[in-house]
Short mmCIF file of C-alpha atoms and ligand atoms in Angstrom, two decimals:
data_model
loop_
_atom_site.label_atom_id
_atom_site.label_comp_id
_atom_site.label_asym_id
_atom_site.label_seq_id
_atom_site.Cartn_x
_atom_site.Cartn_y
_atom_site.Cartn_z
CA MET A 1 -41.95 -32.39 68.51
CA MET A 2 -40.67 -28.99 66.93
CA LYS A 3 -43.00 -27.53 64.12
CA LYS A 4 -40.96 -28.11 60.96
CA LEU A 5 -42.24 -25.79 58.22
CA ASN A 6 -41.47 -27.00 54.54
CA VAL A 7 -39.99 -24.35 52.28
CA GLY A 8 -40.48 -24.40 48.62
CA MET A 9 -37.55 -21.98 47.05
CA ILE A 10 -37.64 -20.31 43.75
CA GLY A 11 -34.33 -19.88 42.23
CA GLY A 12 -30.96 -21.63 42.78
CA GLY A 13 -28.52 -18.73 42.16
CA PHE A 14 -26.95 -16.61 44.48
CA MET A 15 -29.62 -15.71 46.90
CA GLY A 16 -30.88 -19.52 46.58
CA LYS A 17 -27.27 -20.31 48.12
CA ALA A 18 -27.78 -17.62 51.09
CA HIS A 19 -31.19 -18.63 51.91
CA SER A 20 -30.49 -22.40 52.16
CA LEU A 21 -27.25 -21.69 54.29
CA ALA A 22 -29.73 -20.19 56.57
CA TYR A 23 -32.54 -22.73 56.98
CA ALA A 24 -29.52 -24.98 57.90
CA GLY A 25 -27.96 -22.26 60.12
CA MET A 26 -30.93 -20.99 62.13
CA PRO A 27 -31.91 -23.95 64.53
CA MET A 28 -27.82 -24.38 65.17
CA PHE A 29 -27.93 -20.60 66.19
CA PHE A 30 -31.15 -20.19 67.74
CA TRP A 31 -32.27 -22.72 69.95
CA PRO A 32 -35.10 -23.78 70.46
CA ALA A 33 -35.87 -22.55 66.98
CA PRO A 34 -39.75 -21.09 66.58
CA ALA A 35 -39.98 -23.87 63.62
CA ILE A 36 -37.61 -26.47 61.64
CA PRO A 37 -37.05 -25.20 57.80
CA HIS A 38 -37.47 -28.05 55.76
CA ARG A 39 -35.92 -27.70 52.22
CA HIS A 40 -38.62 -29.46 50.59
CA THR A 41 -38.13 -28.35 46.87
CA VAL A 42 -36.06 -26.00 44.79
CA VAL A 43 -37.33 -24.80 41.56
CA ASP A 44 -35.05 -23.49 38.94
CA VAL A 45 -35.84 -22.66 35.11
CA ASN A 46 -32.52 -24.24 34.26
CA GLU A 47 -32.91 -27.86 35.10
CA GLY A 48 -29.48 -28.58 35.51
CA LEU A 49 -28.96 -26.23 37.86
CA ALA A 50 -31.96 -27.35 39.69
CA LYS A 51 -30.86 -31.09 39.97
CA ASP A 52 -27.46 -29.76 41.54
CA ALA A 53 -29.08 -26.70 43.44
CA ALA A 54 -30.96 -29.62 44.98
CA ALA A 55 -28.08 -31.85 45.71
CA ARG A 56 -25.76 -29.07 47.19
CA LEU A 57 -27.99 -26.90 48.89
CA GLY A 58 -29.69 -30.00 50.30
CA PHE A 59 -33.54 -29.86 48.86
CA ASP A 60 -35.39 -33.29 48.80
CA ASN A 61 -36.47 -32.38 45.46
CA TYR A 62 -36.08 -30.37 42.39
CA ALA A 63 -38.59 -28.54 39.73
CA THR A 64 -38.35 -26.29 36.76
CA ASP A 65 -41.96 -24.77 36.97
CA TRP A 66 -42.68 -22.79 40.50
CA ARG A 67 -46.55 -23.15 39.67
CA GLU A 68 -46.10 -26.76 40.81
CA VAL A 69 -44.26 -26.21 44.15
CA VAL A 70 -46.77 -22.79 44.74
CA ASN A 71 -49.89 -25.33 44.68
CA ASN A 72 -48.30 -28.04 46.34
CA PRO A 73 -50.24 -28.81 49.45
CA GLU A 74 -47.11 -30.26 51.58
CA ILE A 75 -45.36 -26.81 51.09
CA ASP A 76 -45.77 -24.10 53.91
CA VAL A 77 -43.51 -21.14 52.72
CA ILE A 78 -42.70 -19.83 49.54
CA ASP A 79 -38.84 -18.19 49.25
CA ILE A 80 -38.55 -16.14 46.49
CA VAL A 81 -34.79 -15.52 45.33
CA THR A 82 -35.53 -15.03 41.34
CA PRO A 83 -34.70 -11.79 39.23
CA ASN A 84 -37.05 -8.92 40.05
CA ASN A 85 -39.23 -9.21 37.18
CA THR A 86 -40.50 -12.44 38.36
CA HIS A 87 -41.07 -11.66 42.22
CA ALA A 88 -45.01 -10.31 41.32
CA GLU A 89 -46.31 -13.37 39.71
CA ILE A 90 -44.51 -15.91 41.98
CA ALA A 91 -46.00 -14.21 45.33
CA ILE A 92 -49.43 -13.03 43.94
CA ALA A 93 -49.87 -16.89 43.00
CA ALA A 94 -47.91 -18.15 46.37
CA ALA A 95 -50.65 -15.73 48.52
CA LYS A 96 -53.68 -17.15 46.76
CA ALA A 97 -52.54 -20.42 47.51
CA GLY A 98 -52.34 -19.59 51.68
CA LYS A 99 -48.59 -19.97 51.61
CA HIS A 100 -46.28 -17.40 53.73
CA ILE A 101 -43.77 -15.96 52.15
CA ILE A 102 -40.16 -14.54 51.79
CA CYS A 103 -39.66 -12.56 48.74
CA GLU A 104 -35.69 -10.69 48.02
CA LYS A 105 -35.42 -7.26 47.50
CA PRO A 106 -36.71 -4.97 45.41
CA LEU A 107 -39.89 -6.24 46.00
CA ALA A 108 -41.43 -5.44 42.67
CA LEU A 109 -40.18 -3.57 39.44
CA GLY A 110 -42.07 -0.70 40.82
CA ALA A 111 -45.00 0.66 43.03
CA GLU A 112 -48.02 -0.48 41.03
CA GLN A 113 -46.80 -4.33 40.90
CA ALA A 114 -45.69 -3.93 44.90
CA LYS A 115 -49.04 -2.78 45.54
CA GLU A 116 -51.27 -5.70 43.82
CA MET A 117 -48.37 -7.99 45.86
CA LEU A 118 -49.37 -6.19 49.36
CA GLU A 119 -52.80 -6.40 48.53
CA ALA A 120 -52.43 -10.30 47.84
CA VAL A 121 -50.66 -10.90 51.01
CA LYS A 122 -53.32 -9.09 52.92
CA ALA A 123 -56.16 -10.69 51.12
CA ALA A 124 -54.33 -14.11 51.71
CA GLY A 125 -53.59 -13.51 55.25
CA VAL A 126 -50.74 -14.73 54.94
CA LYS A 127 -47.17 -13.73 56.55
CA HIS A 128 -44.63 -11.63 54.16
CA ALA A 129 -41.23 -10.59 54.17
CA VAL A 130 -38.79 -8.90 52.13
CA ALA A 131 -35.21 -9.76 52.53
CA PHE A 132 -33.37 -6.79 53.05
CA ASN A 133 -31.55 -8.76 55.65
CA TYR A 134 -28.55 -5.58 55.87
CA ARG A 135 -30.56 -4.28 59.03
CA ARG A 136 -30.27 -7.63 60.93
CA THR A 137 -26.64 -7.20 61.01
CA PRO A 138 -26.29 -7.08 64.76
CA ALA A 139 -24.47 -3.85 64.82
CA VAL A 140 -27.14 -1.82 62.94
CA ALA A 141 -29.64 -3.44 65.14
CA LEU A 142 -27.64 -2.12 68.08
CA ALA A 143 -28.09 1.18 66.09
CA LYS A 144 -31.58 0.98 66.23
CA LYS A 145 -31.68 0.42 69.89
CA TYR A 146 -29.54 3.36 70.78
CA ILE A 147 -31.59 5.59 68.44
CA GLU A 148 -35.10 4.44 70.14
CA GLU A 149 -33.45 4.48 74.16
CA GLY A 150 -32.56 8.39 73.07
CA ARG A 151 -28.82 7.61 73.27
CA ILE A 152 -28.38 9.85 70.41
CA GLY A 153 -31.37 12.25 71.09
CA LYS A 154 -33.53 13.46 68.47
CA VAL A 155 -32.03 12.43 65.15
CA LEU A 156 -31.00 15.72 62.85
CA SER A 157 -29.44 13.85 59.82
CA PHE A 158 -28.89 10.61 57.92
CA ARG A 159 -25.74 10.17 55.28
CA GLY A 160 -26.20 6.45 53.66
CA THR A 161 -24.00 5.27 50.81
CA TYR A 162 -23.76 1.93 48.80
CA LEU A 163 -20.55 1.75 46.62
CA GLN A 164 -19.37 -1.32 44.63
CA ASP A 165 -17.11 -1.77 41.92
CA TRP A 166 -18.29 -5.12 40.32
CA SER A 167 -19.84 -3.22 37.52
CA ALA A 168 -17.15 -0.53 36.82
CA ASP A 169 -15.55 -2.78 33.85
CA PRO A 170 -17.51 -1.54 30.41
CA ASN A 171 -16.70 -5.45 29.22
CA SER A 172 -18.71 -6.59 32.60
CA PRO A 173 -21.41 -8.22 30.82
CA LEU A 174 -25.23 -7.12 30.51
CA SER A 175 -26.76 -9.18 32.85
CA TRP A 176 -30.55 -9.39 34.24
CA ARG A 177 -29.28 -6.37 36.27
CA PHE A 178 -28.81 -3.88 33.61
CA GLN A 179 -32.20 -4.54 31.91
CA LYS A 180 -35.23 -2.41 33.05
CA LYS A 181 -37.79 -5.36 31.94
CA ILE A 182 -35.92 -7.59 34.34
CA ALA A 183 -34.57 -5.52 36.96
CA GLY A 184 -36.94 -2.86 37.56
CA SER A 185 -34.04 -0.38 37.97
CA GLY A 186 -30.48 -0.13 38.36
CA ALA A 187 -28.14 0.61 41.10
CA LEU A 188 -31.11 1.97 42.49
CA GLY A 189 -33.33 -0.79 42.92
CA ASP A 190 -30.15 -3.18 43.31
CA ILE A 191 -28.36 -1.63 45.90
CA GLY A 192 -30.00 1.86 46.59
CA THR A 193 -33.19 0.14 48.48
CA HIS A 194 -30.95 -1.19 51.08
CA VAL A 195 -30.00 2.26 51.95
CA VAL A 196 -33.79 3.33 51.53
CA ASP A 197 -34.65 0.54 54.31
CA TYR A 198 -31.66 1.60 56.40
CA ALA A 199 -33.33 5.32 56.54
CA ARG A 200 -36.69 4.19 57.00
CA TYR A 201 -35.61 1.73 60.20
CA LEU A 202 -33.08 3.91 61.90
CA VAL A 203 -34.96 7.39 61.16
CA GLY A 204 -38.41 7.46 59.70
CA GLU A 205 -40.49 7.73 56.69
CA ILE A 206 -38.95 9.66 53.76
CA THR A 207 -41.44 12.01 52.67
CA ASP A 208 -39.28 14.04 49.74
CA VAL A 209 -36.83 13.52 47.33
CA ASN A 210 -34.71 15.58 45.04
CA ALA A 211 -32.21 13.11 42.92
CA MET A 212 -29.94 13.04 40.23
CA THR A 213 -29.33 9.55 38.22
CA LYS A 214 -26.27 8.40 35.83
CA THR A 215 -25.52 5.60 33.41
CA TRP A 216 -22.08 5.84 32.94
CA ILE A 217 -21.39 2.65 30.75
CA PRO A 218 -24.20 2.82 27.96
CA GLU A 219 -23.99 -0.44 26.38
CA ARG A 220 -22.40 -3.72 27.66
CA PRO A 221 -21.80 -7.00 26.00
CA ILE A 222 -24.95 -9.36 25.88
CA GLN A 223 -25.33 -12.21 28.67
CA THR A 224 -28.49 -14.01 27.72
CA GLY A 225 -29.94 -15.85 30.48
CA GLY A 226 -28.14 -17.80 33.41
CA ILE A 227 -26.63 -16.47 36.83
CA ASP A 228 -25.72 -13.11 37.25
CA LYS A 229 -21.83 -13.44 37.72
CA LEU A 230 -21.40 -9.97 38.95
CA GLY A 231 -18.87 -9.12 36.87
CA THR A 232 -16.62 -12.01 37.55
CA VAL A 233 -16.81 -13.48 33.96
CA LYS A 234 -16.23 -10.65 31.31
CA ALA A 235 -16.65 -10.91 27.74
CA GLY A 236 -13.65 -12.50 25.91
CA SER A 237 -13.73 -10.21 22.73
CA ASP A 238 -14.59 -7.41 20.97
CA ASP A 239 -16.90 -9.54 18.74
CA VAL A 240 -19.54 -10.41 21.45
CA PRO A 241 -22.33 -8.02 20.44
CA LYS A 242 -23.25 -5.42 22.82
CA ALA A 243 -26.78 -3.51 23.75
CA ALA A 244 -28.17 -0.93 26.03
CA VAL A 245 -27.93 -0.60 29.47
CA ASP A 246 -31.41 1.28 30.14
CA VAL A 247 -30.97 1.67 33.82
CA ASP A 248 -28.97 3.88 36.15
CA ASP A 249 -25.37 3.04 37.47
CA GLU A 250 -25.57 5.62 39.85
CA PHE A 251 -27.65 7.73 41.81
CA ILE A 252 -27.86 10.48 44.62
CA THR A 253 -30.73 12.28 46.29
CA MET A 254 -31.37 14.31 48.98
CA VAL A 255 -34.00 13.06 51.23
CA LYS A 256 -36.67 14.86 53.68
CA PHE A 257 -37.94 12.65 56.86
CA ASP A 258 -41.59 13.05 58.48
CA THR A 259 -39.72 13.25 61.41
CA GLY A 260 -38.00 16.41 60.49
CA ALA A 261 -34.56 15.29 59.73
CA ILE A 262 -32.46 15.73 56.71
CA GLY A 263 -30.13 13.61 54.72
CA THR A 264 -28.47 11.74 51.62
CA ILE A 265 -28.46 8.43 49.97
CA GLU A 266 -26.15 7.56 47.10
CA ALA A 267 -25.50 4.26 45.54
CA THR A 268 -23.18 3.33 42.45
CA ARG A 269 -21.43 -0.08 41.09
CA ASN A 270 -19.16 2.12 39.12
CA ALA A 271 -16.88 2.89 42.56
CA HIS A 272 -13.60 1.33 42.07
CA GLY A 273 -12.29 0.11 45.16
CA ARG A 274 -15.56 -0.24 46.78
CA ASN A 275 -16.82 -3.81 47.30
CA ASN A 276 -19.96 -3.57 49.69
CA PHE A 277 -19.57 -0.32 50.91
CA LEU A 278 -22.95 0.10 52.39
CA THR A 279 -22.56 3.05 55.37
CA PHE A 280 -24.90 5.40 57.30
CA GLU A 281 -23.57 7.79 59.52
CA ILE A 282 -26.70 9.35 61.77
CA HIS A 283 -26.25 12.57 63.73
CA GLY A 284 -28.47 13.42 66.59
CA GLU A 285 -28.59 16.60 69.25
CA LYS A 286 -26.93 14.16 71.37
CA GLY A 287 -24.27 11.96 69.63
CA SER A 288 -23.42 10.50 66.48
CA LEU A 289 -23.33 6.67 65.02
CA TYR A 290 -21.64 5.46 62.04
CA PHE A 291 -21.48 2.10 60.59
CA ASN A 292 -20.02 0.75 57.28
CA TYR A 293 -20.93 -2.92 56.27
CA GLU A 294 -17.16 -3.93 54.98
CA ARG A 295 -16.70 -3.72 58.96
CA ARG A 296 -19.57 -5.20 60.08
CA ASP A 297 -18.78 -6.12 63.50
CA GLU A 298 -18.02 -2.49 64.16
CA LEU A 299 -20.45 0.30 65.35
CA GLN A 300 -18.71 3.38 66.03
CA VAL A 301 -20.42 5.78 68.26
CA CYS A 302 -19.98 9.14 69.78
CA PHE A 303 -21.57 10.90 72.73
CA ALA A 304 -21.52 14.35 73.24
CA ASP A 305 -21.36 14.05 76.88
CA ASP A 306 -18.40 12.28 77.01
CA PRO A 307 -15.56 14.02 78.50
CA SER A 308 -14.36 16.76 76.26
CA ASP A 309 -10.89 15.51 76.62
CA ALA A 310 -12.18 11.87 75.25
CA LYS A 311 -14.71 12.99 72.90
CA GLY A 312 -14.46 11.45 69.85
CA PHE A 313 -15.62 8.00 67.93
CA ARG A 314 -15.10 5.03 69.31
CA THR A 315 -15.77 1.35 68.06
CA VAL A 316 -18.41 -1.10 70.23
CA TYR A 317 -18.17 -4.17 68.55
CA SER A 318 -21.29 -6.38 68.22
CA GLY A 319 -21.32 -9.90 70.78
CA PRO A 320 -23.36 -11.54 73.15
CA ALA A 321 -24.25 -8.21 75.11
CA THR A 322 -25.80 -6.49 71.68
CA PRO A 323 -28.82 -7.66 69.62
CA TYR A 324 -29.22 -11.39 68.10
CA GLY A 325 -25.89 -11.94 70.49
CA GLU A 326 -27.93 -14.62 72.40
CA GLY A 327 -27.62 -17.04 69.70
CA LEU A 328 -24.47 -15.93 67.96
CA TRP A 329 -20.68 -15.84 68.64
CA PRO A 330 -19.62 -16.46 72.59
CA ILE A 331 -17.19 -13.58 72.05
CA PRO A 332 -17.61 -9.91 70.46
CA ALA A 333 -15.75 -9.63 67.16
CA LEU A 334 -15.32 -13.38 66.52
CA GLY A 335 -16.80 -12.00 62.88
CA ILE A 336 -20.77 -11.80 61.76
CA GLY A 337 -20.95 -12.63 58.00
CA TYR A 338 -23.48 -12.48 55.27
CA GLY A 339 -24.49 -15.53 56.51
CA GLU A 340 -25.51 -14.79 59.83
CA THR A 341 -27.63 -11.73 58.67
CA LYS A 342 -29.42 -14.06 56.77
CA ILE A 343 -29.68 -16.60 59.26
CA ILE A 344 -31.24 -13.60 61.78
CA GLU A 345 -33.54 -12.91 59.25
CA THR A 346 -34.89 -16.53 58.77
CA TYR A 347 -35.24 -16.87 62.53
CA ASP A 348 -37.20 -13.38 62.61
CA PHE A 349 -39.56 -14.74 59.92
CA PHE A 350 -40.21 -18.44 61.34
CA LYS A 351 -41.12 -16.46 64.48
CA ALA A 352 -43.54 -14.41 63.01
CA ILE A 353 -45.27 -17.36 61.50
CA SER A 354 -44.91 -19.59 64.52
CA GLU A 355 -46.33 -16.50 66.84
CA ASP A 356 -48.65 -15.07 63.91
CA THR A 357 -46.76 -11.48 64.58
CA GLU A 358 -45.95 -9.20 61.85
CA PHE A 359 -42.40 -9.35 60.07
CA SER A 360 -40.70 -6.36 59.34
CA PRO A 361 -39.86 -5.40 56.84
CA ASN A 362 -42.79 -6.93 55.10
CA PHE A 363 -44.75 -6.40 51.64
CA ASN A 364 -46.14 -2.87 52.84
CA ASP A 365 -42.44 -1.61 53.57
CA GLY A 366 -41.16 -3.42 49.95
CA TYR A 367 -44.37 -1.47 48.47
CA GLN A 368 -43.19 2.13 50.44
CA ILE A 369 -39.41 1.36 49.30
CA GLU A 370 -40.93 1.35 45.58
CA LEU A 371 -42.82 4.34 46.14
CA ILE A 372 -39.38 5.79 46.92
CA ALA A 373 -37.35 4.38 44.08
CA ASP A 374 -40.31 5.74 41.54
CA ALA A 375 -39.79 9.25 43.17
CA ILE A 376 -36.40 9.14 42.77
CA LEU A 377 -36.37 8.14 39.52
CA GLU A 378 -39.46 11.06 38.87
CA SER A 379 -37.56 13.48 40.50
CA ALA A 380 -34.18 12.95 38.03
CA GLU A 381 -35.85 12.78 35.11
CA LYS A 382 -37.81 16.27 36.07
CA GLY A 383 -34.87 18.23 37.69
CA GLN A 384 -37.43 18.72 41.07
CA TRP A 385 -38.25 17.80 44.13
CA ILE A 386 -41.04 15.11 44.59
CA ASN A 387 -43.27 14.73 47.43
CA LEU A 388 -44.53 11.11 48.45
CA GLU A 389 -48.13 11.03 49.34
CA LYS A 390 -47.84 8.61 52.20
CA THR A 391 -49.71 5.50 51.46
CA ALA A 392 -51.94 4.08 54.25
CA ALA A 393 -50.93 0.30 54.72
P1 LIG B 401 -28.87 -15.14 40.19
O1 LIG B 401 -28.57 -14.31 38.64
O2 LIG B 401 -27.71 -15.39 41.19
O3 LIG B 401 -30.05 -16.17 40.30
C1 LIG B 401 -31.47 -16.39 39.69
C2 LIG B 401 -31.80 -17.59 39.54
O4 LIG B 401 -33.19 -17.76 39.38
C3 LIG B 401 -30.93 -18.21 38.44
O5 LIG B 401 -30.43 -19.51 38.49
C4 LIG B 401 -32.23 -18.42 37.12
O6 LIG B 401 -32.34 -19.56 36.03
C5 LIG B 401 -33.44 -18.62 38.06
N1 LIG B 401 -34.79 -17.96 37.62
C6 LIG B 401 -34.98 -17.16 36.67
N2 LIG B 401 -36.04 -16.87 36.18
C7 LIG B 401 -36.97 -17.92 36.84
C8 LIG B 401 -38.22 -18.65 37.42
N3 LIG B 401 -39.06 -18.01 36.72
N4 LIG B 401 -38.32 -19.41 38.02
C9 LIG B 401 -37.31 -20.31 38.77
N5 LIG B 401 -36.39 -19.58 38.43
C10 LIG B 401 -35.88 -18.47 37.66
O7 LIG B 401 -29.76 -13.85 40.94
P2 LIG B 401 -29.84 -13.65 42.74
O8 LIG B 401 -28.27 -12.61 43.07
O9 LIG B 401 -29.54 -14.71 43.50
O10 LIG B 401 -30.58 -12.90 42.88
C11 LIG B 401 -31.88 -12.93 42.93
C12 LIG B 401 -32.99 -11.69 43.54
O11 LIG B 401 -32.00 -11.66 44.99
C13 LIG B 401 -32.96 -10.46 43.15
O12 LIG B 401 -34.29 -10.33 43.54
C14 LIG B 401 -31.94 -9.75 43.80
O13 LIG B 401 -32.54 -8.54 43.91
C15 LIG B 401 -31.98 -10.14 45.34
N6 LIG B 401 -30.66 -10.28 45.58
C16 LIG B 401 -30.80 -9.90 46.94
C17 LIG B 401 -29.52 -9.70 47.97
C18 LIG B 401 -29.41 -9.47 49.26
O14 LIG B 401 -28.49 -9.18 49.43
N7 LIG B 401 -30.41 -9.04 49.91
C19 LIG B 401 -27.97 -10.10 47.36
C20 LIG B 401 -28.31 -10.61 45.68
C21 LIG B 401 -29.16 -10.79 44.97
C1 LIG B 402 -24.96 -6.75 43.69
O1 LIG B 402 -25.07 -5.63 43.36
C2 LIG B 402 -25.71 -7.64 44.77
O2 LIG B 402 -25.71 -8.94 44.83
C3 LIG B 402 -27.22 -6.64 44.93
O3 LIG B 402 -28.16 -7.80 44.43
C4 LIG B 402 -27.65 -7.23 46.61
O4 LIG B 402 -28.54 -6.69 46.92
C5 LIG B 402 -26.43 -6.78 47.60
O5 LIG B 402 -26.53 -7.34 48.71
C6 LIG B 402 -25.18 -7.22 47.30
O6 LIG B 402 -24.93 -6.89 45.54
#
């Protein structure tokens, strides 16, 4: 009989849906599955939402207090898909209870909190993952493969962006994503950290940053509690009380890598016309790579030794011959979606648990990314380069 792992999922919003889809879908794509995810209990502070989530997302039980679930001996894996300010307390309690943990990004409100989380999972000896799922887009894993095989030679530079427009409207409400005490930071923690994950995954450790931040919309109509509707529900009238936004709407940073490469990383949620414009362009001594998540089946490649009358970017579509192709769709360009990135993430995490190996990105990566995010904010405030003292795992 195939091993089953009981999942307790904390949070029944956007990511609750994405992770549940992955638990259901993973064995359908990757068979034999490393272990079968069993949707045991979903928790949400909102009881109505918890009850609906159990029915809709396929969980046997629902609860409103995560503590009950974290301490339930039947649970093997705790999945944290709640707003950022709750991650540390839940993860530390789950580690103490001996549960394996997958936690949504950003890992914490800052590096200090992330370090405590890392220490807790290390002390407990449990498996830990941070859900930077975009690196599991097959075309991105293909870029990694090319770089590791030396196909573009030594990497010289990385240019990464994450551009969205869902909050460009000043009437897009002040949800938890605009409150420092809940989110930690703005575009930086919410979307910029995905680009930092790409940069570290594909190039190397970031050692220095020099950044600018901007808050374009200083106040927004208040949203009290509930799921963040990501700008789809606007405040209805000018009478809705407003409150200050105390996080960044946009940042741009220059970066230096420990490999000697240089680069830029930027993110904004105020870029009209951009939706999930998560991109990188990497130049190496022997070629270049370009990826845009809005066209996520495609990796654009250019090799320096192509004949000069045919040299230029061409498109390689991910499919059966590219990473994760064994489990996905049988023809290139049939379409990789957000769901597939979460399915692959679940597959790799359950494999790490079953085979007793390390998952990456894990809490150490989450901690390093928090150090970089903190340094970006410090750099923007001081208007100077910040050197990151590399912290040993
Ligand atoms: P959401 O606003 O859609 O849902 C959050 C849910 O958590 C709500 O239903 C809320 O009632 C519940 N909740 C809040 N505090 C709780 C507590 N103490 N116990 C139990 N439930 C609680 O938020 P969303 O978009 O799902 O974000 C959750 C996390 O996932 C965040 O850390 C976010 O940064 C991350 N995220 C990651 C994405 C990715 O691509 N990897 C995409 C979207 C979000
Ligand atoms: C909103 O900006 C958001 O949902 C982020 O929280 C996610 O991390 C990103 O992947 C999609 O956009």
